[in-house]
Amino acid sequence: MTDSLTAFAHDKLAGLESRSLRRTLVPTHRFDGLWVQRGGRRLLSFSCNDYLNLSHHPAVKAAAIRAVEEHGVGAGASRLVTGDHPLLSELEGRLAALKGYEAACVFGSGYLANSGIIPTIMGASDLILVDELAHSCIWAGSQLSGAKVVAFRHNDMADLAAKLAEHRTGALRALIATDGVFSMDGDLAPLGEISALAQDHDAWLMVDDAHGLGVVGDGRGAAAMFPGAKVDLAMGTFSKALGGYGAYVCASAPVIDLLKTRARTLVYTTGLPPANAAAALAALDVIAAEPERVAAPLAKARRFTRALNLPEATSAVVPIMIGAADAALAAAAALEAQGFLAIAIRPPTVPAGTARLRLAFTAGHPDAEVDRLAAAVRSVIGA
Ligand SMILES: *Cc1c(COP(=O)(O)O)cnc(C)c1O
């Protein structure tokens, strides 16, 4: 006897399984930001976004532990009630200064940030233009806003200009939203050109720099590489190079005040736990103090792309395009047999037919292991 919900789930899973699109959780013990224990094997991970290995940095861990001792494990309520512990405003001040903005707002996660920010500023009479490869939570926030949402071809400025020309006049307000560093491709958005188009068409620009902060632009993120660009909403996370959890957006003071008053994913959710805020602050200290660490992930990624004659890496993320989902799974399994964790990324995370190995390089990856990975990838994909 199965009820109809259970039967529904069973059929859905069987359908996904038959297309190599079913996903499963695999318990993974991360020892140090590099090595993991998974499925009974010890593997060198090229699949963690912990680009600076700060998840296990002694000073970052110590800051989190101290915060637990001083402030407890939870914020206790929404920030708008009693959850606005002092570490949050300290962190917001640091982020605003680092990014060169008047103010910042910390959110519980990147997903919460994007799904709260966009509906706060955009509504039914408005237009949102989104790069087709932008992160899922930019799409989620855009859809929640009720605005007209139009995709533009990835990093294609002619297409963005055409879509602005076609749709802008019918909308009250307009927003262009893009990743700064694309999470599954590792390339940079041309923020100078996007910003110019935004200004030409009276549109606001929001950049999600989850994979840029701490890695590109001397650690200040993708926008720092485009000095003339005007980014109205500079969003990013503590979950990638900062090694922890949580997110932020920087903007002008009135915009931040509006978000703190109205963003549903801030108002109706518990504040970020104190330990996460303390860890982010300590991680920002490490980033400021150790430019060599900040430069390392990109250097490792470039060592790898040079070894395989791939286009030169522009971030810590390097995709190895495979195509079919089952072939990507097989390639990942072959690398795992050689001691490397390189997770296959399949649709719908990436477009159909572009399943890939997504390699993430971190500061601590030994050069010899990067070279060994390059040789392993070459043999697996027959390059
Ligand atoms: C990881 C990621 C997010 C989500 O951040 P979380 O803090 O993990 O929720 C948002 N945007 C981009 C581009 C990301 O890569």
GROMACS .gro file of C-alpha atoms and ligand atoms in nm:
model
  398
    1MET     CA    1   0.000   0.000   0.000
    2THR     CA    2   0.160   0.325  -0.106
    3ASP     CA    3  -0.018   0.657  -0.082
    4SER     CA    4  -0.035   0.880  -0.386
    5LEU     CA    5   0.237   1.120  -0.264
    6THR     CA    6   0.481   0.833  -0.214
    7ALA     CA    7   0.395   0.692  -0.555
    8PHE     CA    8   0.446   1.036  -0.708
    9ALA     CA    9   0.790   1.071  -0.549
   10HIS     CA   10   0.885   0.719  -0.651
   11ASP     CA   11   0.795   0.783  -1.016
   12LYS     CA   12   0.974   1.118  -1.021
   13LEU     CA   13   1.290   0.961  -0.885
   14ALA     CA   14   1.274   0.672  -1.132
   15GLY     CA   15   1.244   0.921  -1.418
   16LEU     CA   16   1.545   1.119  -1.297
   17GLU     CA   17   1.746   0.801  -1.241
   18SER     CA   18   1.684   0.683  -1.597
   19ARG     CA   19   1.832   1.010  -1.729
   20SER     CA   20   2.134   1.007  -1.491
   21LEU     CA   21   1.986   1.316  -1.324
   22ARG     CA   22   1.905   1.177  -0.982
   23ARG     CA   23   2.116   1.328  -0.706
   24THR     CA   24   2.205   1.180  -0.371
   25LEU     CA   25   2.371   1.312  -0.061
   26VAL     CA   26   2.709   1.162   0.021
   27PRO     CA   27   2.836   1.214   0.376
   28THR     CA   28   3.170   1.390   0.340
   29HIS     CA   29   3.412   1.457   0.622
   30ARG     CA   30   3.627   1.757   0.534
   31PHE     CA   31   3.949   1.749   0.732
   32ASP     CA   32   4.131   2.067   0.641
   33GLY     CA   33   3.981   2.243   0.340
   34LEU     CA   34   4.167   2.010   0.100
   35TRP     CA   35   4.131   1.646   0.197
   36VAL     CA   36   3.801   1.470   0.247
   37GLN     CA   37   3.681   1.129   0.357
   38ARG     CA   38   3.395   1.013   0.138
   39GLY     CA   39   3.253   0.673   0.055
   40GLY     CA   40   3.531   0.507   0.256
   41ARG     CA   41   3.798   0.686   0.053
   42ARG     CA   42   4.039   0.966   0.133
   43LEU     CA   43   4.033   1.208  -0.160
   44LEU     CA   44   4.190   1.540  -0.252
   45SER     CA   45   3.896   1.769  -0.319
   46PHE     CA   46   3.871   1.993  -0.623
   47SER     CA   47   3.502   2.044  -0.553
   48CYS     CA   48   3.493   2.269  -0.246
   49ASN     CA   49   3.432   2.643  -0.282
   50ASP     CA   50   3.660   2.696   0.016
   51TYR     CA   51   3.905   2.876  -0.215
   52LEU     CA   52   4.129   3.007   0.062
   53ASN     CA   53   4.090   2.701   0.289
   54LEU     CA   54   3.954   2.933   0.556
   55SER     CA   55   3.687   2.685   0.674
   56HIS     CA   56   3.961   2.523   0.881
   57HIS     CA   57   4.190   2.822   0.944
   58PRO     CA   58   4.292   2.832   1.313
   59ALA     CA   59   4.217   3.204   1.358
   60VAL     CA   60   3.879   3.175   1.185
   61LYS     CA   61   3.781   2.874   1.393
   62ALA     CA   62   3.899   3.045   1.712
   63ALA     CA   63   3.689   3.354   1.633
   64ALA     CA   64   3.380   3.137   1.584
   65ILE     CA   65   3.442   2.951   1.910
   66ARG     CA   66   3.491   3.279   2.098
   67ALA     CA   67   3.165   3.412   1.956
   68VAL     CA   68   2.978   3.103   2.074
   69GLU     CA   69   3.122   3.150   2.423
   70GLU     CA   70   3.028   3.519   2.430
   71HIS     CA   71   2.700   3.531   2.236
   72GLY     CA   72   2.568   3.173   2.233
   73VAL     CA   73   2.490   2.955   1.933
   74GLY     CA   74   2.190   3.142   1.795
   75ALA     CA   75   2.069   3.496   1.732
   76GLY     CA   76   1.748   3.421   1.922
   77ALA     CA   77   1.510   3.603   1.689
   78SER     CA   78   1.485   3.798   1.369
   79ARG     CA   79   1.736   4.081   1.347
   80LEU     CA   80   1.441   4.320   1.367
   81VAL     CA   81   1.339   4.180   1.705
   82THR     CA   82   1.637   4.090   1.925
   83GLY     CA   83   1.864   3.906   1.681
   84ASP     CA   84   2.078   4.201   1.576
   85HIS     CA   85   2.384   4.107   1.780
   86PRO     CA   86   2.677   4.355   1.762
   87LEU     CA   87   2.892   4.131   1.540
   88LEU     CA   88   2.647   4.191   1.255
   89SER     CA   89   2.688   4.568   1.245
   90GLU     CA   90   3.064   4.530   1.283
   91LEU     CA   91   3.065   4.293   0.986
   92GLU     CA   92   2.844   4.527   0.781
   93GLY     CA   93   3.079   4.815   0.847
   94ARG     CA   94   3.376   4.608   0.736
   95LEU     CA   95   3.206   4.494   0.417
   96ALA     CA   96   3.090   4.841   0.321
   97ALA     CA   97   3.443   4.976   0.369
   98LEU     CA   98   3.602   4.688   0.177
   99LYS     CA   99   3.367   4.728  -0.119
  100GLY     CA  100   3.354   5.108  -0.111
  101TYR     CA  101   2.985   5.156  -0.031
  102GLU     CA  102   2.789   5.359   0.222
  103ALA     CA  103   2.630   5.060   0.386
  104ALA     CA  104   2.581   4.685   0.386
  105CYS     CA  105   2.323   4.433   0.500
  106VAL     CA  106   2.404   4.080   0.614
  107PHE     CA  107   2.165   3.796   0.527
  108GLY     CA  108   2.144   3.434   0.641
  109SER     CA  109   2.272   3.293   0.311
  110GLY     CA  110   2.326   3.385  -0.050
  111TYR     CA  111   2.005   3.216  -0.151
  112LEU     CA  112   1.811   3.414   0.110
  113ALA     CA  113   1.983   3.738   0.008
  114ASN     CA  114   1.895   3.716  -0.360
  115SER     CA  115   1.544   3.589  -0.304
  116GLY     CA  116   1.482   3.878  -0.063
  117ILE     CA  117   1.665   4.170  -0.223
  118ILE     CA  118   1.514   4.152  -0.570
  119PRO     CA  119   1.144   4.144  -0.470
  120THR     CA  120   1.204   4.434  -0.231
  121ILE     CA  121   1.308   4.668  -0.510
  122MET     CA  122   1.128   4.524  -0.812
  123GLY     CA  123   0.757   4.468  -0.874
  124ALA     CA  124   0.488   4.404  -1.129
  125SER     CA  125   0.549   4.711  -1.349
  126ASP     CA  126   0.924   4.644  -1.370
  127LEU     CA  127   1.174   4.461  -1.591
  128ILE     CA  128   1.460   4.235  -1.480
  129LEU     CA  129   1.725   4.127  -1.729
  130VAL     CA  130   1.918   3.823  -1.611
  131ASP     CA  131   2.222   3.656  -1.765
  132GLU     CA  132   2.106   3.310  -1.871
  133LEU     CA  133   2.379   3.145  -1.663
  134ALA     CA  134   2.320   3.349  -1.347
  135HIS     CA  135   2.279   3.160  -1.022
  136SER     CA  136   1.950   2.987  -0.945
  137CYS     CA  137   1.868   3.222  -0.655
  138ILE     CA  138   1.883   3.529  -0.881
  139TRP     CA  139   1.613   3.361  -1.088
  140ALA     CA  140   1.418   3.271  -0.776
  141GLY     CA  141   1.426   3.631  -0.650
  142SER     CA  142   1.334   3.764  -0.992
  143GLN     CA  143   1.037   3.531  -1.022
  144LEU     CA  144   0.919   3.617  -0.670
  145SER     CA  145   0.920   3.987  -0.756
  146GLY     CA  146   0.639   3.959  -1.010
  147ALA     CA  147   0.841   4.171  -1.255
  148LYS     CA  148   0.881   4.077  -1.620
  149VAL     CA  149   1.194   3.859  -1.630
  150VAL     CA  150   1.395   3.840  -1.952
  151ALA     CA  151   1.708   3.628  -1.997
  152PHE     CA  152   1.995   3.760  -2.206
  153ARG     CA  153   2.254   3.537  -2.367
  154HIS     CA  154   2.552   3.469  -2.146
  155ASN     CA  155   2.789   3.769  -2.143
  156ASP     CA  156   2.645   3.876  -2.480
  157MET     CA  157   2.637   4.256  -2.479
  158ALA     CA  158   2.467   4.282  -2.817
  159ASP     CA  159   2.186   4.063  -2.689
  160LEU     CA  160   2.159   4.260  -2.365
  161ALA     CA  161   2.143   4.586  -2.562
  162ALA     CA  162   1.877   4.440  -2.794
  163LYS     CA  163   1.665   4.320  -2.502
  164LEU     CA  164   1.694   4.657  -2.328
  165ALA     CA  165   1.588   4.829  -2.650
  166GLU     CA  166   1.295   4.591  -2.687
  167HIS     CA  167   1.164   4.587  -2.329
  168ARG     CA  168   1.289   4.889  -2.135
  169THR     CA  169   1.034   5.149  -2.240
  170GLY     CA  170   0.741   4.934  -2.130
  171ALA     CA  171   0.871   4.907  -1.776
  172LEU     CA  172   0.872   5.150  -1.487
  173ARG     CA  173   1.204   5.042  -1.333
  174ALA     CA  174   1.469   4.806  -1.473
  175LEU     CA  175   1.734   4.588  -1.312
  176ILE     CA  176   2.018   4.396  -1.473
  177ALA     CA  177   2.131   4.102  -1.260
  178THR     CA  178   2.436   3.887  -1.318
  179ASP     CA  179   2.701   3.682  -1.143
  180GLY     CA  180   3.038   3.861  -1.122
  181VAL     CA  181   3.225   3.530  -1.152
  182PHE     CA  182   2.999   3.261  -1.298
  183SER     CA  183   2.968   2.974  -1.056
  184MET     CA  184   2.976   2.684  -1.301
  185ASP     CA  185   3.192   2.837  -1.575
  186GLY     CA  186   3.441   3.048  -1.384
  187ASP     CA  187   3.434   3.335  -1.633
  188LEU     CA  188   3.382   3.701  -1.545
  189ALA     CA  189   3.087   3.918  -1.644
  190PRO     CA  190   3.201   4.220  -1.852
  191LEU     CA  191   3.088   4.457  -1.579
  192GLY     CA  192   3.223   4.770  -1.749
  193GLU     CA  193   3.006   4.718  -2.054
  194ILE     CA  194   2.706   4.598  -1.855
  195SER     CA  195   2.729   4.906  -1.634
  196ALA     CA  196   2.746   5.136  -1.937
  197LEU     CA  197   2.436   4.971  -2.088
  198ALA     CA  198   2.259   4.997  -1.752
  199GLN     CA  199   2.326   5.369  -1.739
  200ASP     CA  200   2.227   5.423  -2.102
  201HIS     CA  201   1.891   5.260  -2.034
  202ASP     CA  202   1.826   5.388  -1.683
  203ALA     CA  203   1.860   5.044  -1.532
  204TRP     CA  204   2.006   4.938  -1.199
  205LEU     CA  205   2.286   4.680  -1.182
  206MET     CA  206   2.307   4.397  -0.930
  207VAL     CA  207   2.615   4.174  -0.919
  208ASP     CA  208   2.631   3.846  -0.727
  209ASP     CA  209   2.999   3.801  -0.653
  210ALA     CA  210   2.985   3.482  -0.445
  211HIS     CA  211   3.286   3.342  -0.634
  212GLY     CA  212   3.475   3.670  -0.675
  213LEU     CA  213   3.516   3.791  -0.317
  214GLY     CA  214   3.851   3.680  -0.178
  215VAL     CA  215   3.970   3.549  -0.514
  216VAL     CA  216   3.972   3.814  -0.790
  217GLY     CA  217   4.034   4.190  -0.788
  218ASP     CA  218   4.296   4.151  -0.512
  219GLY     CA  219   4.029   3.985  -0.302
  220ARG     CA  220   3.778   4.269  -0.338
  221GLY     CA  221   3.583   4.083  -0.603
  222ALA     CA  222   3.502   4.103  -0.973
  223ALA     CA  223   3.382   4.465  -0.975
  224ALA     CA  224   3.727   4.580  -0.857
  225MET     CA  225   3.859   4.465  -1.196
  226PHE     CA  226   3.629   4.712  -1.375
  227PRO     CA  227   3.709   5.043  -1.204
  228GLY     CA  228   3.455   5.252  -1.397
  229ALA     CA  229   3.164   5.016  -1.341
  230LYS     CA  230   2.872   5.140  -1.131
  231VAL     CA  231   2.727   4.847  -0.939
  232ASP     CA  232   2.418   4.953  -0.745
  233LEU     CA  233   2.381   4.631  -0.548
  234ALA     CA  234   2.704   4.441  -0.475
  235MET     CA  235   2.604   4.107  -0.330
  236GLY     CA  236   2.829   3.824  -0.216
  237THR     CA  237   2.856   3.540   0.033
  238PHE     CA  238   3.065   3.415   0.323
  239SER     CA  239   3.014   3.060   0.201
  240LYS     CA  240   3.283   3.042  -0.066
  241ALA     CA  241   3.627   3.200  -0.017
  242LEU     CA  242   3.543   3.307   0.339
  243GLY     CA  243   3.490   2.942   0.425
  244GLY     CA  244   3.176   2.989   0.637
  245TYR     CA  245   2.811   3.074   0.586
  246GLY     CA  246   2.603   3.386   0.535
  247ALA     CA  247   2.581   3.663   0.277
  248TYR     CA  248   2.573   4.039   0.229
  249VAL     CA  249   2.478   4.315  -0.006
  250CYS     CA  250   2.643   4.656  -0.026
  251ALA     CA  251   2.457   4.962  -0.157
  252SER     CA  252   2.374   5.321  -0.070
  253ALA     CA  253   2.245   5.384   0.282
  254PRO     CA  254   1.879   5.436   0.179
  255VAL     CA  255   1.879   5.116  -0.025
  256ILE     CA  256   2.020   4.922   0.268
  257ASP     CA  257   1.767   5.083   0.505
  258LEU     CA  258   1.486   4.981   0.270
  259LEU     CA  259   1.612   4.622   0.258
  260LYS     CA  260   1.638   4.609   0.636
  261THR     CA  261   1.280   4.731   0.662
  262ARG     CA  262   1.120   4.527   0.386
  263ALA     CA  263   1.323   4.227   0.262
  264ARG     CA  264   1.116   3.928   0.367
  265THR     CA  265   1.416   3.696   0.391
  266LEU     CA  266   1.564   3.935   0.648
  267VAL     CA  267   1.253   4.036   0.838
  268TYR     CA  268   1.092   3.693   0.873
  269THR     CA  269   1.398   3.483   0.942
  270THR     CA  270   1.632   3.445   1.238
  271GLY     CA  271   1.952   3.649   1.233
  272LEU     CA  272   2.278   3.490   1.118
  273PRO     CA  273   2.429   3.305   1.419
  274PRO     CA  274   2.705   3.499   1.598
  275ALA     CA  275   2.972   3.238   1.519
  276ASN     CA  276   2.912   3.280   1.146
  277ALA     CA  277   2.949   3.658   1.168
  278ALA     CA  278   3.265   3.626   1.379
  279ALA     CA  279   3.412   3.372   1.136
  280ALA     CA  280   3.342   3.607   0.843
  281LEU     CA  281   3.513   3.894   1.023
  282ALA     CA  282   3.819   3.678   1.097
  283ALA     CA  283   3.825   3.555   0.738
  284LEU     CA  284   3.824   3.917   0.614
  285ASP     CA  285   4.123   3.978   0.844
  286VAL     CA  286   4.312   3.690   0.683
  287ILE     CA  287   4.224   3.817   0.336
  288ALA     CA  288   4.352   4.165   0.422
  289ALA     CA  289   4.673   4.034   0.580
  290GLU     CA  290   4.772   3.766   0.329
  291PRO     CA  291   4.769   3.881  -0.035
  292GLU     CA  292   4.973   3.569  -0.130
  293ARG     CA  293   4.691   3.346  -0.010
  294VAL     CA  294   4.438   3.553  -0.207
  295ALA     CA  295   4.646   3.527  -0.525
  296ALA     CA  296   4.700   3.151  -0.497
  297PRO     CA  297   4.368   2.998  -0.618
  298LEU     CA  298   4.384   3.181  -0.951
  299ALA     CA  299   4.753   3.089  -0.989
  300LYS     CA  300   4.670   2.722  -0.928
  301ALA     CA  301   4.379   2.735  -1.174
  302ARG     CA  302   4.608   2.889  -1.436
  303ARG     CA  303   4.875   2.625  -1.376
  304PHE     CA  304   4.604   2.370  -1.453
  305THR     CA  305   4.461   2.541  -1.764
  306ARG     CA  306   4.814   2.587  -1.902
  307ALA     CA  307   4.891   2.219  -1.849
  308LEU     CA  308   4.582   2.121  -2.048
  309ASN     CA  309   4.594   2.400  -2.308
  310LEU     CA  310   4.256   2.523  -2.194
  311PRO     CA  311   4.154   2.890  -2.214
  312GLU     CA  312   4.338   3.067  -1.932
  313ALA     CA  313   4.148   3.057  -1.604
  314THR     CA  314   3.999   3.390  -1.491
  315SER     CA  315   3.891   3.267  -1.148
  316ALA     CA  316   3.936   2.966  -0.921
  317VAL     CA  317   3.668   2.774  -1.114
  318VAL     CA  318   3.756   2.572  -1.424
  319PRO     CA  319   3.493   2.367  -1.607
  320ILE     CA  320   3.587   2.053  -1.799
  321MET     CA  321   3.302   2.022  -2.045
  322ILE     CA  322   3.180   1.666  -2.100
  323GLY     CA  323   2.829   1.699  -2.246
  324ALA     CA  324   2.617   1.401  -2.144
  325ALA     CA  325   2.526   1.357  -1.779
  326ASP     CA  326   2.621   0.988  -1.766
  327ALA     CA  327   2.959   1.059  -1.926
  328ALA     CA  328   3.025   1.332  -1.669
  329LEU     CA  329   2.945   1.087  -1.390
  330ALA     CA  330   3.182   0.832  -1.545
  331ALA     CA  331   3.461   1.092  -1.570
  332ALA     CA  332   3.414   1.187  -1.205
  333ALA     CA  333   3.429   0.821  -1.106
  334ALA     CA  334   3.749   0.772  -1.303
  335LEU     CA  335   3.913   1.066  -1.126
  336GLU     CA  336   3.793   0.939  -0.792
  337ALA     CA  337   3.970   0.611  -0.862
  338GLN     CA  338   4.288   0.822  -0.887
  339GLY     CA  339   4.225   0.992  -0.554
  340PHE     CA  340   4.058   1.315  -0.674
  341LEU     CA  341   3.715   1.443  -0.581
  342ALA     CA  342   3.580   1.626  -0.886
  343ILE     CA  343   3.202   1.626  -0.874
  344ALA     CA  344   3.006   1.602  -1.198
  345ILE     CA  345   2.768   1.894  -1.242
  346ARG     CA  346   2.457   1.803  -1.437
  347PRO     CA  347   2.137   1.973  -1.556
  348PRO     CA  348   1.942   2.159  -1.433
  349THR     CA  349   2.237   2.319  -1.250
  350VAL     CA  350   2.390   2.366  -1.596
  351PRO     CA  351   2.211   2.377  -1.935
  352ALA     CA  352   2.114   2.046  -2.100
  353GLY     CA  353   2.404   1.891  -2.288
  354THR     CA  354   2.671   2.078  -2.090
  355ALA     CA  355   2.731   1.838  -1.800
  356ARG     CA  356   3.082   1.889  -1.677
  357LEU     CA  357   3.344   1.843  -1.414
  358ARG     CA  358   3.361   2.169  -1.224
  359LEU     CA  359   3.706   2.206  -1.072
  360ALA     CA  360   3.765   2.453  -0.791
  361PHE     CA  361   4.125   2.540  -0.709
  362THR     CA  362   4.224   2.652  -0.364
  363ALA     CA  363   4.524   2.824  -0.212
  364GLY     CA  364   4.646   2.507  -0.044
  365HIS     CA  365   4.646   2.270  -0.341
  366PRO     CA  366   5.008   2.160  -0.386
  367ASP     CA  367   5.143   2.233  -0.737
  368ALA     CA  368   5.243   1.868  -0.774
  369GLU     CA  369   4.883   1.762  -0.711
  370VAL     CA  370   4.753   2.019  -0.962
  371ASP     CA  371   4.991   1.866  -1.218
  372ARG     CA  372   4.883   1.514  -1.126
  373LEU     CA  373   4.517   1.620  -1.164
  374ALA     CA  374   4.591   1.768  -1.506
  375ALA     CA  375   4.745   1.438  -1.618
  376ALA     CA  376   4.451   1.245  -1.477
  377VAL     CA  377   4.196   1.469  -1.649
  378ARG     CA  378   4.386   1.438  -1.975
  379SER     CA  379   4.371   1.059  -1.959
  380VAL     CA  380   4.006   1.054  -1.855
  381ILE     CA  381   3.876   1.287  -2.126
  382GLY     CA  382   4.127   1.171  -2.384
  383ALA     CA  383   4.265   1.521  -2.446
  384LIG     C1  384   2.673   2.970  -0.381
  384LIG     C2  385   2.607   3.081  -0.451
  384LIG     C3  386   2.496   3.145  -0.397
  384LIG     C4  387   2.427   3.093  -0.275
  384LIG     O1  388   2.498   3.124  -0.163
  384LIG     P1  389   2.470   3.043  -0.028
  384LIG     O2  390   2.527   3.129   0.077
  384LIG     O3  391   2.541   2.912  -0.043
  384LIG     O4  392   2.322   3.027  -0.018
  384LIG     C5  393   2.448   3.256  -0.460
  384LIG     N1  394   2.502   3.300  -0.575
  384LIG     C6  395   2.607   3.239  -0.633
  384LIG     C7  396   2.662   3.292  -0.758
  384LIG     C8  397   2.661   3.126  -0.573
  384LIG     O5  398   2.761   3.062  -0.631
   0.00000   0.00000   0.00000
